[in-house]
Amino acid sequence: MSVRTPDPDPDWLPKGDSSVPSNNPAWLKDVELAEIRRRLPILYIEAVPVRVDGLGQVVEVGVLLRARPTGEMTRTLVSGRVLYGETLRDALFRHLEKDLGPMAFPQLPASPVPFTIAEYFPLPGISAFTDDRQHAVSLAYVVPVTGTCDPRQDALEITWMSPDEAASPAVSAEMEGGRGALLRSAMASVGLLR
């Protein structure tokens, strides 16, 4: 099964942010993006939103629910492209705010070092991750959020579940393109899988 990493609206801006022009030169037109995807790997970030207790231990994991164009419901993680000239920290924050809403209050790490790097290929069997449109390289992070999450863009809802449930085969079966393995890897990176 392949994954379709969402392509958000290039003119999307946080509410009330007039400092960024609406015609973003870092975005490619659809035809340009299709051509680039045929020739080069594209850089993405992915984030597993979590809630932590007072000791910093993960107690809940957030998984997004999205509808595919076919009407099928799937689970996924926060994800999106890194724009030309954008820092990883800025891209991570932008996609967390875009998918979880402006009141999610993500706690970005002091050093944006991913817990893993996932390489997506258009053909299955090359790696555990597939995306039928492109070869993509994704830097994956576990990011605590402290606020209220109100999914936006193409996310219908966020489901908070225990780490054990998030790492279960049932949740993995609802995720596309190998993201179930990525979610289990995230849980392992914070010491929750043995």
PDB file of C-alpha atoms in Angstrom, residues 19-188:
ATOM      1  CA  SER A  19       4.149  39.050   7.661  1.00  0.00           C
ATOM      2  CA  VAL A  20       4.364  36.261   5.057  1.00  0.00           C
ATOM      3  CA  PRO A  21       3.277  37.078   1.507  1.00  0.00           C
ATOM      4  CA  SER A  22       0.448  34.903   0.217  1.00  0.00           C
ATOM      5  CA  ASN A  23       2.257  34.164  -3.052  1.00  0.00           C
ATOM      6  CA  ASN A  24       5.011  31.953  -1.677  1.00  0.00           C
ATOM      7  CA  PRO A  25       7.940  31.586  -4.148  1.00  0.00           C
ATOM      8  CA  ALA A  26       9.117  28.447  -2.297  1.00  0.00           C
ATOM      9  CA  TRP A  27       6.084  26.505  -3.554  1.00  0.00           C
ATOM     10  CA  LEU A  28       6.079  24.776  -6.888  1.00  0.00           C
ATOM     11  CA  LYS A  29       3.152  24.666  -9.266  1.00  0.00           C
ATOM     12  CA  ASP A  30       1.554  21.219  -9.611  1.00  0.00           C
ATOM     13  CA  VAL A  31       3.187  20.559 -12.972  1.00  0.00           C
ATOM     14  CA  GLU A  32       6.599  21.660 -11.656  1.00  0.00           C
ATOM     15  CA  LEU A  33       6.261  19.468  -8.556  1.00  0.00           C
ATOM     16  CA  ALA A  34       5.302  16.450 -10.674  1.00  0.00           C
ATOM     17  CA  GLU A  35       8.393  16.969 -12.835  1.00  0.00           C
ATOM     18  CA  ILE A  36      10.692  17.397  -9.826  1.00  0.00           C
ATOM     19  CA  ARG A  37       9.235  14.277  -8.167  1.00  0.00           C
ATOM     20  CA  ARG A  38      10.202  12.244 -11.238  1.00  0.00           C
ATOM     21  CA  ARG A  39      13.830  13.410 -10.991  1.00  0.00           C
ATOM     22  CA  LEU A  40      14.800  14.083  -7.354  1.00  0.00           C
ATOM     23  CA  PRO A  41      14.093  12.874  -3.832  1.00  0.00           C
ATOM     24  CA  ILE A  42      11.950  15.361  -1.888  1.00  0.00           C
ATOM     25  CA  LEU A  43      12.713  16.251   1.750  1.00  0.00           C
ATOM     26  CA  TYR A  44       9.888  15.868   4.283  1.00  0.00           C
ATOM     27  CA  ILE A  45       9.459  16.043   8.028  1.00  0.00           C
ATOM     28  CA  GLU A  46       7.153  13.740   9.981  1.00  0.00           C
ATOM     29  CA  ALA A  47       6.142  14.191  13.592  1.00  0.00           C
ATOM     30  CA  VAL A  48       4.552  11.894  16.143  1.00  0.00           C
ATOM     31  CA  PRO A  49       2.662  14.176  18.543  1.00  0.00           C
ATOM     32  CA  VAL A  50       2.739  12.938  22.136  1.00  0.00           C
ATOM     33  CA  ARG A  51       1.581  13.994  25.574  1.00  0.00           C
ATOM     34  CA  VAL A  52       4.030  13.495  28.425  1.00  0.00           C
ATOM     35  CA  ASP A  53       3.730  13.330  32.215  1.00  0.00           C
ATOM     36  CA  GLY A  54       5.725  15.437  34.694  1.00  0.00           C
ATOM     37  CA  LEU A  55       8.742  13.147  34.301  1.00  0.00           C
ATOM     38  CA  GLY A  56       8.739  13.463  30.519  1.00  0.00           C
ATOM     39  CA  GLN A  57       7.417   9.930  29.941  1.00  0.00           C
ATOM     40  CA  VAL A  58       5.071   9.522  26.968  1.00  0.00           C
ATOM     41  CA  VAL A  59       1.545   8.757  28.201  1.00  0.00           C
ATOM     42  CA  GLU A  60      -0.451   9.385  25.005  1.00  0.00           C
ATOM     43  CA  VAL A  61       0.267   9.294  21.285  1.00  0.00           C
ATOM     44  CA  GLY A  62      -1.682  11.331  18.723  1.00  0.00           C
ATOM     45  CA  VAL A  63      -2.581   9.748  15.386  1.00  0.00           C
ATOM     46  CA  LEU A  64      -4.421  11.687  12.669  1.00  0.00           C
ATOM     47  CA  LEU A  65      -7.451  10.405  10.781  1.00  0.00           C
ATOM     48  CA  ARG A  66      -7.668  11.385   7.100  1.00  0.00           C
ATOM     49  CA  ALA A  67     -10.004  10.556   4.243  1.00  0.00           C
ATOM     50  CA  ARG A  68      -8.421   9.450   0.982  1.00  0.00           C
ATOM     51  CA  PRO A  69      -9.859  10.678  -2.325  1.00  0.00           C
ATOM     52  CA  THR A  70     -11.439   7.224  -2.671  1.00  0.00           C
ATOM     53  CA  GLY A  71     -13.352   7.807   0.575  1.00  0.00           C
ATOM     54  CA  GLU A  72     -11.260   5.302   2.534  1.00  0.00           C
ATOM     55  CA  MET A  73     -10.314   6.414   6.056  1.00  0.00           C
ATOM     56  CA  THR A  74      -6.663   6.031   7.061  1.00  0.00           C
ATOM     57  CA  ARG A  75      -4.483   6.945   9.996  1.00  0.00           C
ATOM     58  CA  THR A  76      -1.319   8.975   9.564  1.00  0.00           C
ATOM     59  CA  LEU A  77       1.179  11.263  11.267  1.00  0.00           C
ATOM     60  CA  VAL A  78       1.898  14.961  10.959  1.00  0.00           C
ATOM     61  CA  SER A  79       3.926  15.338   7.769  1.00  0.00           C
ATOM     62  CA  GLY A  80       4.868  17.687   4.971  1.00  0.00           C
ATOM     63  CA  ARG A  81       7.575  19.047   2.707  1.00  0.00           C
ATOM     64  CA  VAL A  82      10.429  21.274   3.770  1.00  0.00           C
ATOM     65  CA  LEU A  83      10.368  24.457   1.699  1.00  0.00           C
ATOM     66  CA  TYR A  84      13.388  25.916  -0.034  1.00  0.00           C
ATOM     67  CA  GLY A  85      15.177  28.197   2.449  1.00  0.00           C
ATOM     68  CA  GLU A  86      13.189  26.878   5.420  1.00  0.00           C
ATOM     69  CA  THR A  87      14.941  25.487   8.494  1.00  0.00           C
ATOM     70  CA  LEU A  88      13.953  22.050   9.767  1.00  0.00           C
ATOM     71  CA  ARG A  89      12.717  23.661  12.976  1.00  0.00           C
ATOM     72  CA  ASP A  90      10.489  26.058  11.029  1.00  0.00           C
ATOM     73  CA  ALA A  91       9.162  23.257   8.808  1.00  0.00           C
ATOM     74  CA  LEU A  92       8.413  21.082  11.826  1.00  0.00           C
ATOM     75  CA  PHE A  93       6.580  23.896  13.589  1.00  0.00           C
ATOM     76  CA  ARG A  94       4.657  24.887  10.438  1.00  0.00           C
ATOM     77  CA  HIS A  95       3.386  21.364   9.811  1.00  0.00           C
ATOM     78  CA  LEU A  96       2.520  20.753  13.469  1.00  0.00           C
ATOM     79  CA  GLU A  97       0.498  23.977  13.506  1.00  0.00           C
ATOM     80  CA  LYS A  98      -1.060  23.207  10.119  1.00  0.00           C
ATOM     81  CA  ASP A  99      -2.191  19.708  11.126  1.00  0.00           C
ATOM     82  CA  LEU A 100      -2.886  20.176  14.858  1.00  0.00           C
ATOM     83  CA  GLY A 101      -3.996  23.813  15.018  1.00  0.00           C
ATOM     84  CA  PRO A 102      -2.408  26.948  16.485  1.00  0.00           C
ATOM     85  CA  MET A 103      -3.238  26.030  20.087  1.00  0.00           C
ATOM     86  CA  ALA A 104      -1.364  22.676  20.100  1.00  0.00           C
ATOM     87  CA  PHE A 105       1.740  24.336  21.595  1.00  0.00           C
ATOM     88  CA  PRO A 106       4.376  21.857  20.365  1.00  0.00           C
ATOM     89  CA  GLN A 107       7.544  21.641  22.430  1.00  0.00           C
ATOM     90  CA  LEU A 108      10.214  21.522  19.743  1.00  0.00           C
ATOM     91  CA  PRO A 109      13.520  19.946  20.753  1.00  0.00           C
ATOM     92  CA  ALA A 110      16.465  22.222  21.489  1.00  0.00           C
ATOM     93  CA  SER A 111      18.372  20.363  18.778  1.00  0.00           C
ATOM     94  CA  PRO A 112      16.235  19.165  15.847  1.00  0.00           C
ATOM     95  CA  VAL A 113      17.782  15.701  15.541  1.00  0.00           C
ATOM     96  CA  PRO A 114      15.296  13.129  14.206  1.00  0.00           C
ATOM     97  CA  PHE A 115      14.747   9.765  15.900  1.00  0.00           C
ATOM     98  CA  THR A 116      15.040   8.157  12.448  1.00  0.00           C
ATOM     99  CA  ILE A 117      15.162   8.872   8.745  1.00  0.00           C
ATOM    100  CA  ALA A 118      12.564   7.148   6.572  1.00  0.00           C
ATOM    101  CA  GLU A 119      13.185   6.756   2.865  1.00  0.00           C
ATOM    102  CA  TYR A 120      10.016   6.365   0.774  1.00  0.00           C
ATOM    103  CA  PHE A 121      10.144   4.801  -2.696  1.00  0.00           C
ATOM    104  CA  PRO A 122       7.472   4.627  -5.395  1.00  0.00           C
ATOM    105  CA  LEU A 123       8.012   0.861  -5.747  1.00  0.00           C
ATOM    106  CA  PRO A 124       7.391  -1.539  -2.866  1.00  0.00           C
ATOM    107  CA  GLY A 125      10.190  -3.768  -1.615  1.00  0.00           C
ATOM    108  CA  ILE A 126      13.068  -1.287  -1.677  1.00  0.00           C
ATOM    109  CA  SER A 127      12.420  -0.129   1.901  1.00  0.00           C
ATOM    110  CA  ALA A 128       9.662  -0.474   4.481  1.00  0.00           C
ATOM    111  CA  PHE A 129       8.187   2.827   3.264  1.00  0.00           C
ATOM    112  CA  THR A 130       6.351   3.536   0.004  1.00  0.00           C
ATOM    113  CA  ASP A 131       4.855   6.582  -1.702  1.00  0.00           C
ATOM    114  CA  ASP A 132       3.522   5.921  -5.201  1.00  0.00           C
ATOM    115  CA  ARG A 133       4.286   9.485  -6.370  1.00  0.00           C
ATOM    116  CA  GLN A 134       7.902   9.914  -5.486  1.00  0.00           C
ATOM    117  CA  HIS A 135      11.186   9.078  -3.854  1.00  0.00           C
ATOM    118  CA  ALA A 136      11.108  10.994  -0.557  1.00  0.00           C
ATOM    119  CA  VAL A 137      13.394  11.283   2.441  1.00  0.00           C
ATOM    120  CA  SER A 138      11.645  12.047   5.708  1.00  0.00           C
ATOM    121  CA  LEU A 139      13.187  13.183   8.985  1.00  0.00           C
ATOM    122  CA  ALA A 140      10.987  11.833  11.775  1.00  0.00           C
ATOM    123  CA  TYR A 141      10.530  13.410  15.211  1.00  0.00           C
ATOM    124  CA  VAL A 142       8.652  12.714  18.442  1.00  0.00           C
ATOM    125  CA  VAL A 143       7.219  16.062  19.585  1.00  0.00           C
ATOM    126  CA  PRO A 144       5.392  16.682  22.867  1.00  0.00           C
ATOM    127  CA  VAL A 145       2.366  18.970  22.612  1.00  0.00           C
ATOM    128  CA  THR A 146       0.843  20.684  25.635  1.00  0.00           C
ATOM    129  CA  GLY A 147      -2.162  22.514  24.223  1.00  0.00           C
ATOM    130  CA  THR A 148      -5.493  21.748  22.605  1.00  0.00           C
ATOM    131  CA  CYS A 149      -5.273  20.038  19.242  1.00  0.00           C
ATOM    132  CA  ASP A 150      -7.854  21.015  16.639  1.00  0.00           C
ATOM    133  CA  PRO A 151      -6.917  19.266  13.375  1.00  0.00           C
ATOM    134  CA  ARG A 152      -7.022  21.347  10.216  1.00  0.00           C
ATOM    135  CA  GLN A 153      -6.276  21.001   6.505  1.00  0.00           C
ATOM    136  CA  ASP A 154      -7.119  17.435   5.443  1.00  0.00           C
ATOM    137  CA  ALA A 155      -6.939  15.881   8.929  1.00  0.00           C
ATOM    138  CA  LEU A 156     -10.406  15.019  10.225  1.00  0.00           C
ATOM    139  CA  GLU A 157      -9.455  14.291  13.820  1.00  0.00           C
ATOM    140  CA  ILE A 158      -6.630  13.379  16.120  1.00  0.00           C
ATOM    141  CA  THR A 159      -7.049  10.271  18.238  1.00  0.00           C
ATOM    142  CA  TRP A 160      -5.069  10.104  21.460  1.00  0.00           C
ATOM    143  CA  MET A 161      -4.164   6.574  22.484  1.00  0.00           C
ATOM    144  CA  SER A 162      -1.814   4.795  24.825  1.00  0.00           C
ATOM    145  CA  PRO A 163       1.669   3.990  23.530  1.00  0.00           C
ATOM    146  CA  ASP A 164       0.812   0.258  23.569  1.00  0.00           C
ATOM    147  CA  GLU A 165      -2.302   0.839  21.466  1.00  0.00           C
ATOM    148  CA  ALA A 166      -0.398   3.113  19.059  1.00  0.00           C
ATOM    149  CA  ALA A 167       2.204   0.377  18.511  1.00  0.00           C
ATOM    150  CA  SER A 168      -0.430  -2.335  18.016  1.00  0.00           C
ATOM    151  CA  PRO A 169      -0.884  -4.296  14.781  1.00  0.00           C
ATOM    152  CA  ALA A 170      -4.471  -2.969  14.538  1.00  0.00           C
ATOM    153  CA  VAL A 171      -3.323   0.667  14.360  1.00  0.00           C
ATOM    154  CA  SER A 172      -0.453  -0.230  12.006  1.00  0.00           C
ATOM    155  CA  ALA A 173      -2.965  -1.874   9.647  1.00  0.00           C
ATOM    156  CA  GLU A 174      -4.846   1.455   9.384  1.00  0.00           C
ATOM    157  CA  MET A 175      -1.697   3.356   8.388  1.00  0.00           C
ATOM    158  CA  GLU A 176      -0.371   3.674   4.844  1.00  0.00           C
ATOM    159  CA  GLY A 177       3.058   3.421   3.322  1.00  0.00           C
ATOM    160  CA  GLY A 178       4.835   1.867   6.299  1.00  0.00           C
ATOM    161  CA  ARG A 179       3.915   4.547   8.779  1.00  0.00           C
ATOM    162  CA  GLY A 180       2.913   1.853  11.272  1.00  0.00           C
ATOM    163  CA  ALA A 181       6.561   0.768  11.376  1.00  0.00           C
ATOM    164  CA  LEU A 182       7.580   4.414  11.745  1.00  0.00           C
ATOM    165  CA  LEU A 183       5.190   4.824  14.692  1.00  0.00           C
ATOM    166  CA  ARG A 184       6.578   1.690  16.376  1.00  0.00           C
ATOM    167  CA  SER A 185      10.095   3.039  15.804  1.00  0.00           C
ATOM    168  CA  ALA A 186       9.036   6.306  17.480  1.00  0.00           C
ATOM    169  CA  MET A 187       7.763   4.375  20.509  1.00  0.00           C
ATOM    170  CA  ALA A 188      11.036   2.419  20.649  1.00  0.00           C
TER     171      ALA A 188
END
